[in-house]
CSV table of C-alpha atoms and ligand atoms in Angstrom, one decimal:
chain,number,residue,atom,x,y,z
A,1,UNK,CA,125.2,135.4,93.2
A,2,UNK,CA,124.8,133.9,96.7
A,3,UNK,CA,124.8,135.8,99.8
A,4,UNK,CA,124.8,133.7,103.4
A,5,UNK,CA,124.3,136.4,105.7
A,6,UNK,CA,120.8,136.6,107.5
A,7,UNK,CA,118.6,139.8,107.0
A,8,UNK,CA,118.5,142.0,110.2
A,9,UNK,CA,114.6,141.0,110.4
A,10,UNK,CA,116.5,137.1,110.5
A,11,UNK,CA,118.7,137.5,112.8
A,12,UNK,CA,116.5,139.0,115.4
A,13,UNK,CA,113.6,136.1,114.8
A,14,UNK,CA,116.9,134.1,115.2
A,15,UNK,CA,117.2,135.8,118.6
A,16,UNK,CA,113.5,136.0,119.7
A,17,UNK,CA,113.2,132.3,119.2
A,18,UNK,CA,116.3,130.9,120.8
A,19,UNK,CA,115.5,133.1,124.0
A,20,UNK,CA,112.2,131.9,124.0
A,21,UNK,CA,112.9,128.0,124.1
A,22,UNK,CA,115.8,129.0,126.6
A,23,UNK,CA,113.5,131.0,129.1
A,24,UNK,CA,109.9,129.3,128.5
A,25,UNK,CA,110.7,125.9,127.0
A,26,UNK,CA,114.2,124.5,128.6
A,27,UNK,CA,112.6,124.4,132.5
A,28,UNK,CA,110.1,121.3,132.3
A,29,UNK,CA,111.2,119.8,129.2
A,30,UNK,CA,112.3,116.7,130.5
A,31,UNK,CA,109.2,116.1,132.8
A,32,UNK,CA,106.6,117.3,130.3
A,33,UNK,CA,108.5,114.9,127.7
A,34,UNK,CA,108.2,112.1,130.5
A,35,UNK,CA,104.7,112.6,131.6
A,36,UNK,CA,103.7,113.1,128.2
A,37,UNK,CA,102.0,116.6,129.2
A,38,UNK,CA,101.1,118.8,126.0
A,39,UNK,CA,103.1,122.1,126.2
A,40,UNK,CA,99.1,124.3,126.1
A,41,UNK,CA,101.0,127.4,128.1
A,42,UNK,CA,104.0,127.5,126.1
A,43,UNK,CA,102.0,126.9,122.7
A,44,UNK,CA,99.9,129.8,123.4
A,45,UNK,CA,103.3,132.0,124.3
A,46,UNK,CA,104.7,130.8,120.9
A,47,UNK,CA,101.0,132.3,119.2
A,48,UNK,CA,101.7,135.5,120.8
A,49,UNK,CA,104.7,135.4,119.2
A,50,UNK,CA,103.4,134.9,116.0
A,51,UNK,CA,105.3,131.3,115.6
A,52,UNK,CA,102.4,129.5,114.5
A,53,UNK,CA,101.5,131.4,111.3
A,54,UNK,CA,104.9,132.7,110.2
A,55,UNK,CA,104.7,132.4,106.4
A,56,UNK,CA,101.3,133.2,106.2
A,57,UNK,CA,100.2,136.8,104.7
A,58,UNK,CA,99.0,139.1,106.7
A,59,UNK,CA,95.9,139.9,105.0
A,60,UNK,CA,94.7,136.5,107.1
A,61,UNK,CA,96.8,137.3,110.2
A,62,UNK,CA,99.9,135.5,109.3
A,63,UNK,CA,103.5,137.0,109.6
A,64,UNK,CA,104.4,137.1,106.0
A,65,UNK,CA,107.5,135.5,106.2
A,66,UNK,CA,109.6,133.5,104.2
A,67,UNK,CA,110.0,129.9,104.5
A,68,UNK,CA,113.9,130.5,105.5
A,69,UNK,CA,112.9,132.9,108.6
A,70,UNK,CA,110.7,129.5,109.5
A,71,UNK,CA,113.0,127.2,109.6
A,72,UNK,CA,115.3,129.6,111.5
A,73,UNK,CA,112.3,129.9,114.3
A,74,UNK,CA,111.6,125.8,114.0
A,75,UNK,CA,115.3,125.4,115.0
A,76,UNK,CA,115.9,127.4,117.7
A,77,UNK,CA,112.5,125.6,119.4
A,78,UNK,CA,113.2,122.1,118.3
A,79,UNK,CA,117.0,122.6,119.4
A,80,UNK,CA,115.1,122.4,123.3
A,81,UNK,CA,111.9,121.1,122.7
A,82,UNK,CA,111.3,118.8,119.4
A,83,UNK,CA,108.0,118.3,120.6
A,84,UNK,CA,107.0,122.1,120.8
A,85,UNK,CA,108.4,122.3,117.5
A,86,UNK,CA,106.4,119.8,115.8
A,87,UNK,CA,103.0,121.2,117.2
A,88,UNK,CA,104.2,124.6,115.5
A,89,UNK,CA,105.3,122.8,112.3
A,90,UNK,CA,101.7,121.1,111.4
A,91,UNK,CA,100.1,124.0,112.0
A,92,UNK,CA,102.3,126.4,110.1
A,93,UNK,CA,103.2,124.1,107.1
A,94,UNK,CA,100.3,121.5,106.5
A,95,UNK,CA,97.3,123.1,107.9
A,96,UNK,CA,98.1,127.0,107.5
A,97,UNK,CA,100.2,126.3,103.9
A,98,UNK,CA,96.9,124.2,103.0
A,99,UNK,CA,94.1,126.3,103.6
A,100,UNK,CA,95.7,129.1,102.6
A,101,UNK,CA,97.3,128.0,98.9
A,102,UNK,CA,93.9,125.8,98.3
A,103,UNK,CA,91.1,127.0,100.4
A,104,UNK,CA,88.4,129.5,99.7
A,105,UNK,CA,88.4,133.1,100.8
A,106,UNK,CA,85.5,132.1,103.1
A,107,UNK,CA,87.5,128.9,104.8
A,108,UNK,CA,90.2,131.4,104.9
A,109,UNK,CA,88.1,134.6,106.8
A,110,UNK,CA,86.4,131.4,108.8
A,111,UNK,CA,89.5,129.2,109.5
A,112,UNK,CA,92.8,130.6,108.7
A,113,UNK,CA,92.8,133.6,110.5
A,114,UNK,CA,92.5,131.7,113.8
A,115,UNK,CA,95.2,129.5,113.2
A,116,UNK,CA,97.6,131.8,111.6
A,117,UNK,CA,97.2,133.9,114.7
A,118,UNK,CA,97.3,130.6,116.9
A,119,UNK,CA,94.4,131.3,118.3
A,120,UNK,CA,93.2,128.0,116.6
A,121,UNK,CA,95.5,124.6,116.5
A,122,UNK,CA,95.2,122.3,113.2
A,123,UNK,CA,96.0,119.0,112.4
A,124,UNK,CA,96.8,116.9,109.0
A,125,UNK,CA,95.4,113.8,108.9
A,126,UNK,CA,96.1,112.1,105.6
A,127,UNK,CA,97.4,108.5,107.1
A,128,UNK,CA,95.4,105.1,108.1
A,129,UNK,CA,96.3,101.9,109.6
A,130,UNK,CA,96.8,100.0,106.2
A,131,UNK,CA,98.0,103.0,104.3
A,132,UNK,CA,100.9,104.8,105.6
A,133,UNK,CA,103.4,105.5,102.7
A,134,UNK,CA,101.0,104.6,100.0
A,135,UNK,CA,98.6,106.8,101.4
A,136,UNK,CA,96.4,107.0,98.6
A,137,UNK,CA,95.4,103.6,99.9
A,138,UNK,CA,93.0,104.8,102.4
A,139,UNK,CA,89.4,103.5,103.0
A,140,UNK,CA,87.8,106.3,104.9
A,141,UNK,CA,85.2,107.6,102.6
A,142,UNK,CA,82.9,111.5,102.3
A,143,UNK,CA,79.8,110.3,100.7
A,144,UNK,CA,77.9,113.3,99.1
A,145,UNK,CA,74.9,114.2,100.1
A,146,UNK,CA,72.6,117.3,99.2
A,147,UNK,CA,74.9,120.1,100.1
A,148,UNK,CA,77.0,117.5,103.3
A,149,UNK,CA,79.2,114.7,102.9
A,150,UNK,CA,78.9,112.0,105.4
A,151,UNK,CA,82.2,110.8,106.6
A,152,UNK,CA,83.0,107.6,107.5
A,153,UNK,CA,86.4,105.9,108.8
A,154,UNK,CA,89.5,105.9,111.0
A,155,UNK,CA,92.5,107.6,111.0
A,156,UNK,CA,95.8,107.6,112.1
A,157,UNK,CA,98.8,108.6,113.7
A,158,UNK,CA,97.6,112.4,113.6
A,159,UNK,CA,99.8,114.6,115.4
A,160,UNK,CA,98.0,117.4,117.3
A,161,UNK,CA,94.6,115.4,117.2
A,162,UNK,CA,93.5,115.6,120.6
A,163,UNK,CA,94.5,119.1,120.9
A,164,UNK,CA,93.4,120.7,117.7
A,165,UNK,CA,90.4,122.7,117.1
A,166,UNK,CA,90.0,121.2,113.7
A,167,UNK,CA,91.8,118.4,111.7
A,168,UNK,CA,92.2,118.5,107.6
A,169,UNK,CA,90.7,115.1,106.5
A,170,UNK,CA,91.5,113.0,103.3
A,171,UNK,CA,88.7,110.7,101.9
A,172,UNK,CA,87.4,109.2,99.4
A,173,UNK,CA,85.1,110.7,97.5
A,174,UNK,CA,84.7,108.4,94.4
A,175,UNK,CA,86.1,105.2,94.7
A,176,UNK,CA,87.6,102.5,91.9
A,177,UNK,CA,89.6,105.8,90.7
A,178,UNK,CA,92.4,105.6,93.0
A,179,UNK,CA,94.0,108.7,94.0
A,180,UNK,CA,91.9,111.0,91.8
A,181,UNK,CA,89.0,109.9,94.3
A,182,UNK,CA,90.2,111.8,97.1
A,183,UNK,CA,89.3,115.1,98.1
A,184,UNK,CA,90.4,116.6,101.4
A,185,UNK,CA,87.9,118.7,103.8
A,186,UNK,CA,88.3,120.8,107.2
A,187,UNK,CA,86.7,119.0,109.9
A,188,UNK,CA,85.7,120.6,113.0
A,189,UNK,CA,86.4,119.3,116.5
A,190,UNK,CA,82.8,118.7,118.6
A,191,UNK,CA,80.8,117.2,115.3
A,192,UNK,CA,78.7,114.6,116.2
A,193,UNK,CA,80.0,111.1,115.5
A,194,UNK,CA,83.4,112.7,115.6
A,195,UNK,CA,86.2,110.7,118.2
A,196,UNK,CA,89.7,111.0,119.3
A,197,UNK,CA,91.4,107.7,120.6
A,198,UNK,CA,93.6,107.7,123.3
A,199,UNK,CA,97.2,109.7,123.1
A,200,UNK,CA,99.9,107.0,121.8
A,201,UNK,CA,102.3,106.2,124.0
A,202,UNK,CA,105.5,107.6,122.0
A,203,UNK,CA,109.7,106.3,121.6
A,204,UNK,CA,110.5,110.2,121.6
A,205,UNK,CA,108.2,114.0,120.8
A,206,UNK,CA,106.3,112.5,123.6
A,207,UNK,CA,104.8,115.5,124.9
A,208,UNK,CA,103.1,116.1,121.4
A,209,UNK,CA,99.9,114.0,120.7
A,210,UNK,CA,99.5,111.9,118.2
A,211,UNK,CA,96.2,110.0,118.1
A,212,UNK,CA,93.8,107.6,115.9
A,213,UNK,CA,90.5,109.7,114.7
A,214,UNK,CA,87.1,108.1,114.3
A,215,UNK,CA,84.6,109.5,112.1
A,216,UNK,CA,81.4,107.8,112.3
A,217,UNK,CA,78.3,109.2,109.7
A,218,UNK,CA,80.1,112.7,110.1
A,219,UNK,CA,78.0,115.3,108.3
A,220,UNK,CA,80.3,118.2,106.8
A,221,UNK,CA,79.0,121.2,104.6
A,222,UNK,CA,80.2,121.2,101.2
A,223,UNK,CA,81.7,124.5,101.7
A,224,UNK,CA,84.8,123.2,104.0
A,225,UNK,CA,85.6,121.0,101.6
A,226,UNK,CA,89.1,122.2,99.6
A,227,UNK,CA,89.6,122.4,96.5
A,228,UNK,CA,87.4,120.1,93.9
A,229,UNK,CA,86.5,116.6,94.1
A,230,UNK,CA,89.2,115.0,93.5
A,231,UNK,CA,92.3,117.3,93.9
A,232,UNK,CA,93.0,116.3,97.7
A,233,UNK,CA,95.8,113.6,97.2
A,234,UNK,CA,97.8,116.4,94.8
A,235,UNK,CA,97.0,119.4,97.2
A,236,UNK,CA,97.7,116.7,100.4
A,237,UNK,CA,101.4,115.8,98.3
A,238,UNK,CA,102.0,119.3,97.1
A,239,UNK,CA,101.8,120.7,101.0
A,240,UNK,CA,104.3,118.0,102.1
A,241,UNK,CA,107.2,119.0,100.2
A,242,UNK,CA,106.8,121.5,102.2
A,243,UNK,CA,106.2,120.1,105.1
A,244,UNK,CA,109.5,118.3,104.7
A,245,UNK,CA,111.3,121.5,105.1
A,246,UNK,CA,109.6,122.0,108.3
A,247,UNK,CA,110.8,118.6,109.9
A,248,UNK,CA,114.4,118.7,108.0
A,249,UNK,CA,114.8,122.3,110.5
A,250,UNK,CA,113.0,120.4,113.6
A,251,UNK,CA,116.2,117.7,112.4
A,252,UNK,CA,119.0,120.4,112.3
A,253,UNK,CA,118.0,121.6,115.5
A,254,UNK,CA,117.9,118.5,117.6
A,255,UNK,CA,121.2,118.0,115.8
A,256,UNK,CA,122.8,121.3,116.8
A,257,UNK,CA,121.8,120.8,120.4
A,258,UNK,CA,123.5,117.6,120.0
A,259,UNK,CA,126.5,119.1,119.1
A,260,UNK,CA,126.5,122.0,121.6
A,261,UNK,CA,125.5,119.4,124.7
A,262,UNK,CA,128.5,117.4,123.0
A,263,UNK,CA,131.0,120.4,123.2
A,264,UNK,CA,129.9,121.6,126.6
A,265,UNK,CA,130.3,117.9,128.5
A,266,UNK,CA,133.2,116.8,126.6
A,267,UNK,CA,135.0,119.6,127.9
A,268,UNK,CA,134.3,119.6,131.7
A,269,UNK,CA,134.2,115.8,131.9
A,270,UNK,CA,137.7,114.8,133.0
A,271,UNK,CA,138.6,111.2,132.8
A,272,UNK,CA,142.6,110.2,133.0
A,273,UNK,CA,143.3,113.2,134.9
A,274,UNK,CA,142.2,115.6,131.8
A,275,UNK,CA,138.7,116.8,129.6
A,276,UNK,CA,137.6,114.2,127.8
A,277,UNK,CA,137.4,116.8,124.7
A,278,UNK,CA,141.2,116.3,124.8
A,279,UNK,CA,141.2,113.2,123.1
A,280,UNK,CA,141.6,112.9,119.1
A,281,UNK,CA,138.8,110.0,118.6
A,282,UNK,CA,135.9,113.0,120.6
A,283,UNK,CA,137.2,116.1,118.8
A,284,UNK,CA,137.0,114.0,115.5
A,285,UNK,CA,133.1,113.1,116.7
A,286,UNK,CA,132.7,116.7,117.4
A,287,UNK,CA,134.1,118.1,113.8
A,288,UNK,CA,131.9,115.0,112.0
A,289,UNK,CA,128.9,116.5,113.8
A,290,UNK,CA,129.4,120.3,112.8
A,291,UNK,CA,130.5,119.5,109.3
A,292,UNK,CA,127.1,117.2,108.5
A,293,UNK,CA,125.3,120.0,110.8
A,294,UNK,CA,126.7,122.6,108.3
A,295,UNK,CA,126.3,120.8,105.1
A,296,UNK,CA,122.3,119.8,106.3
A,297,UNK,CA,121.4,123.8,107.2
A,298,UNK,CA,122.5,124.9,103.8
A,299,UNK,CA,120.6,122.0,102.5
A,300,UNK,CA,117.4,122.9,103.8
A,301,UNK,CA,118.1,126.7,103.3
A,302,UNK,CA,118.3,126.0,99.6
A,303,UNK,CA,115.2,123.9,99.6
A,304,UNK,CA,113.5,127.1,101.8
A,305,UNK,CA,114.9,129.3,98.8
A,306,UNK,CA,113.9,127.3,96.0
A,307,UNK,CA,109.9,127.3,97.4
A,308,UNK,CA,109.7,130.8,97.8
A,309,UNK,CA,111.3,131.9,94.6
A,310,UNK,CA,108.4,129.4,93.0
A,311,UNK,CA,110.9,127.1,91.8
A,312,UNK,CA,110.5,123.0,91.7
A,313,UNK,CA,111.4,122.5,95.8
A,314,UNK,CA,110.3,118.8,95.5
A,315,UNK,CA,113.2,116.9,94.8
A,316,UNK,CA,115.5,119.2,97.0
A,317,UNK,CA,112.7,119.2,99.7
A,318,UNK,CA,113.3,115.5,100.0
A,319,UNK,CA,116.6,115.7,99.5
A,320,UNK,CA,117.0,118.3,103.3
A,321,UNK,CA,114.5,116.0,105.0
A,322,UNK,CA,116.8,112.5,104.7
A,323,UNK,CA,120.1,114.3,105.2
A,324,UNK,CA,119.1,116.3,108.0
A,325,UNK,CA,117.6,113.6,109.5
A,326,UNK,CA,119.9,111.2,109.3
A,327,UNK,CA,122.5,114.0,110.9
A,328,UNK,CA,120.2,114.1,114.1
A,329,UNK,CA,120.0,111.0,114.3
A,330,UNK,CA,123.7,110.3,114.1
A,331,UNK,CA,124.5,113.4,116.4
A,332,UNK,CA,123.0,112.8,119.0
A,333,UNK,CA,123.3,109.0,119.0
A,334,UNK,CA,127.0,110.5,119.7
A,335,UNK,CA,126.1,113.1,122.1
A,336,UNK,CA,124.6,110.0,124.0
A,337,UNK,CA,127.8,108.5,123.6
A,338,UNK,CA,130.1,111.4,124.5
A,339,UNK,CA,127.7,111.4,127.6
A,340,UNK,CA,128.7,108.4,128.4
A,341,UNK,CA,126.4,106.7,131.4
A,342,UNK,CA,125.2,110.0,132.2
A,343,UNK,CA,123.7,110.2,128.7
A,344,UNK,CA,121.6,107.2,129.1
A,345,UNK,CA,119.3,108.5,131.9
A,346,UNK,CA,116.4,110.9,131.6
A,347,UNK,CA,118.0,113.9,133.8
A,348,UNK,CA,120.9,114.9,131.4
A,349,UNK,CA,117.9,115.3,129.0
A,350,UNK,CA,120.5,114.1,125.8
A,351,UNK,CA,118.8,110.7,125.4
A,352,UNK,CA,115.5,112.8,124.9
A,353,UNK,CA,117.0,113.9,121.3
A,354,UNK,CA,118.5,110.4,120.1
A,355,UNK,CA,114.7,109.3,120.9
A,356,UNK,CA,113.2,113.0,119.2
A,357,UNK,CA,115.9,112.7,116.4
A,358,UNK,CA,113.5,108.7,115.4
A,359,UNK,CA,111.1,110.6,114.3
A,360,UNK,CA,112.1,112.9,111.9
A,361,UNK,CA,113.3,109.9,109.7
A,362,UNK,CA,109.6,108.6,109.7
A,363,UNK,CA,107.0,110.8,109.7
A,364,UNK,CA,105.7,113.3,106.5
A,365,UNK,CA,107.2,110.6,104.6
A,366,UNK,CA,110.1,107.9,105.3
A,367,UNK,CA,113.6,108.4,104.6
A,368,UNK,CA,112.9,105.4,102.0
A,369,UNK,CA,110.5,107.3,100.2
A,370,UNK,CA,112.2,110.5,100.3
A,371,UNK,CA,114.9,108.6,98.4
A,372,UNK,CA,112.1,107.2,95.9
A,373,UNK,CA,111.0,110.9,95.6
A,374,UNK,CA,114.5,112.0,94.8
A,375,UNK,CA,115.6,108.9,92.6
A,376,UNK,CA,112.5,109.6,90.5
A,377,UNK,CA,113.4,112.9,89.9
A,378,UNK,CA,116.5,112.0,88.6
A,379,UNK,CA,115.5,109.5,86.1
B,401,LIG,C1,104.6,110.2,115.9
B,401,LIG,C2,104.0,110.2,114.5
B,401,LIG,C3,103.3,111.3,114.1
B,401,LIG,C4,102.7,111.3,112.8
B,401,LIG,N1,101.9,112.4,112.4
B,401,LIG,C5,101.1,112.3,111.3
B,401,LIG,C6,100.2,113.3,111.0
B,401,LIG,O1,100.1,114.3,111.7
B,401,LIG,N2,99.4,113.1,109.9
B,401,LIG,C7,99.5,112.0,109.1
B,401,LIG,O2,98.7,111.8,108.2
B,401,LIG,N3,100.4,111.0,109.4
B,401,LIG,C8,101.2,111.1,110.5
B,401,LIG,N4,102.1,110.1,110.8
B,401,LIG,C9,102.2,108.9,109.9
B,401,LIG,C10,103.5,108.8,109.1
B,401,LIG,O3,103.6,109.8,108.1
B,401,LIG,C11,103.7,107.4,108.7
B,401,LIG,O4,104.0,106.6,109.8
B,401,LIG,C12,104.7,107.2,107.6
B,401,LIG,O5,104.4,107.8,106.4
B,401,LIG,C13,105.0,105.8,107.3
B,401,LIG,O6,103.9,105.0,107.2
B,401,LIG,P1,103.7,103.6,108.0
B,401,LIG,O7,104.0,103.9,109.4
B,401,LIG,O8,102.4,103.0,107.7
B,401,LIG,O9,104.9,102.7,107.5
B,401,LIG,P2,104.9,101.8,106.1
B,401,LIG,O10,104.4,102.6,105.0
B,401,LIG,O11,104.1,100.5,106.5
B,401,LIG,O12,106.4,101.5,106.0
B,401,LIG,C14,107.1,100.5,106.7
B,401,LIG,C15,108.5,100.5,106.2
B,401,LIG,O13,108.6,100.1,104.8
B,401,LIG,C16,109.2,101.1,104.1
B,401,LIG,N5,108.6,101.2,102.8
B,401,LIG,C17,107.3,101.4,102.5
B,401,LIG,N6,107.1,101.5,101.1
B,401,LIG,C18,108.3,101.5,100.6
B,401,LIG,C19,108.8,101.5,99.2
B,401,LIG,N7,108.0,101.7,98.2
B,401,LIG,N8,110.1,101.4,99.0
B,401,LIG,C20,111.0,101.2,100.1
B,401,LIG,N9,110.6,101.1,101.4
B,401,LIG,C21,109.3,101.3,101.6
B,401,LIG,C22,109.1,102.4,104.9
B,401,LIG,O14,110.1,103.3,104.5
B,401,LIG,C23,109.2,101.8,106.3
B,401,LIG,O15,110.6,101.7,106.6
B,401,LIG,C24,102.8,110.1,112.0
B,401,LIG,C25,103.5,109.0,112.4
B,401,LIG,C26,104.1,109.0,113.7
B,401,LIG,C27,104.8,107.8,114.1
């Protein structure tokens, strides 16, 4: 009934993507992280590779893989670069998951192609500055008119804004009927009255960017709006439980670097005349780490299974998201702390995934709210 063992197609992607973020992402991690430098060369490596359409079919110039053999790839990248890893998990599961389960066969020919193949970057950008978890609070407005929409707003916090080609946009369509107003609409980069603010200046992923979005009398066609008027908070909700998976496998691989850095220092730092590792109170750290480490991958697994068998992924979607989380964040607060001084400053590059590991209990959702998500489910 349940089989653990990777396919052979898997196991290589396993491979192909842990020497990848060992031989093109490792050297300059910590100074692109401190300068806050976009990784441009190593993204475009990554497209070659076909990371930044995995799951979507080839027919639009996808991989066609499962959502398992993506969240093997995510953690192999995030387990060196968190911030690579994000850039490649927008694209994959918000924009590419989007367009493709909602759009039109002529947003996919136009759009998807180009970022399935990574020729294209996309961004989601669903949150504002008074409506962050209830997003469906959001003011930004698409005005019909004729065959446009004139767009009107700001948005926020949008990962991959400055550097995207085009950026999904929620807005309000009718207002006075809450959620059921908004409808969502692929926006490209170089429209007039179309802005990015400046890159934010970031606690951790800093060499991602993440950036406020100005739309001022933007005039879209009708046909790069998705879906109906009116479906984009339940399309912009259905693509973040998937989403979730992506950021609970950027959270188990910051945690299994954690744990590998952890292993590796604690046992060629000698203190007392012998390894640290020797000590009961480290090892006990070190089994704590692989046993939640464990118990998060099969968590997120399942929740990989689930959506591609087409089963209800929601609940256990959230469920991955806050544990795995909440295991980076307590590995490598450790990994720090097995570091000792040395894993306080910048060089050992540890401290950089205690600050990554933040993130992943905040963004696509709050641990909070990933709880409300999973509470709800139960009652
Ligand atoms: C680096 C970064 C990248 C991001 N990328 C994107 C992106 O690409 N696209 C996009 O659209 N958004 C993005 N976001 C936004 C992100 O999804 C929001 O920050 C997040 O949903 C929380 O919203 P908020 O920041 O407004 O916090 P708030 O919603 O104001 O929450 C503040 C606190 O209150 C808690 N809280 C709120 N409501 C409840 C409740 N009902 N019950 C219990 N606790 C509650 C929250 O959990 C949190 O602890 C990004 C954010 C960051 C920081």
């Amino acid at each position: 009934m349940i089989n653990f063992n990777l396919s052979e197609e898997q196991e290589l992607l396993k491979k192909t993507a842990k020497d990848f973020a060992k031989n093109e992402l490792l050297e300059g991690a910590v100074n692109r992280d401190e300068n806050k430098i976009w990784p441009k060369e190593q993204i475009s490596k990554m497209a070659n590779l076909g990371f930044l359409g995995m799951m979507v079919n080839p027919k639009w110039d996808g991989g066609g893989m499962d959502t398992i053999s993506y969240s093997i790839a995510m953690e192999e990248i995030a387990a060196v670069d968190a911030s690579a890893a994000v850039v490649m998990s927008v694209n994959n599961s918000l924009v590419c998951y989007l367009i493709e389960h909602f759009g039109s066969d002529f947003q996919k020919e136009k759009y998807l192609k180009k970022l399935a193949s990574g020729s294209n970057i996309g961004a989601f950008s669903l949150s504002e500055p008074q409506s962050g978890s209830d997003a469906s609070n959001m003011i930004t407005t698409a005005i019909k008119d004729g065959n446009h929409y004139i767009l009107n707003g700001t948005k926020n916090w949008v990962t991959n804004g400055i550097n995207s080609d085009l950026v999904l946009v929620f807005a309000i369509t009718e207002k006075g009927i809450g959620h059921r107003g908004i409808s969502c609409f692929i926006v490209e980069k170089g429209l007039s009255g179309f802005e990015c603010g400046k890159a934010e200046n970031k606690l951790g992923i800093r060499a991602s960017d993440t950036c406020e979005l100005y739309f001022d009398n933007v005039k879209i066609s009708e046909e790069n709006r998705i879906g109906e008027e009116g479906e984009g908070f339940k399309i912009a909700l259905s693509t973040l439980d998937g989403g979730r998976i992506g950021i609970a496998s950027q959270a188990l691989g910051i945690a299994s670097a954690s744990l590998y850095h952890s292993i590796q220092y604690s046992k060629e730092r000698e203190q007392f005349g012998k390894p640290i590792a020797n000590n009961q109170s480290i090892q006990f750290k070190l089994a704590d780490m692989a046993m939640e480490l464990e118990a998060a991958r099969l968590l997120t697994w399942k929740a990989a299974w689930m959506k591609d068998q087409h089963k209800n992924f929601s609940a256990i979607a959230s469920m991955a998201k806050v544990y795995a989380s909440e295991v980076a964040m307590r590995a490598s607060t450790q990994c720090v702390q097995i570091h000792g001084g040395y894993g306080y400053i910048a060089e050992t590059g540890v401290e950089r995934l205690m600050r990554d590991a933040k993130i992943t209990q905040i963004y696509e959702g709050t641990s909070e709210i990933q709880r409300v998500v999973i509470a709800r489910s139960l009652l």
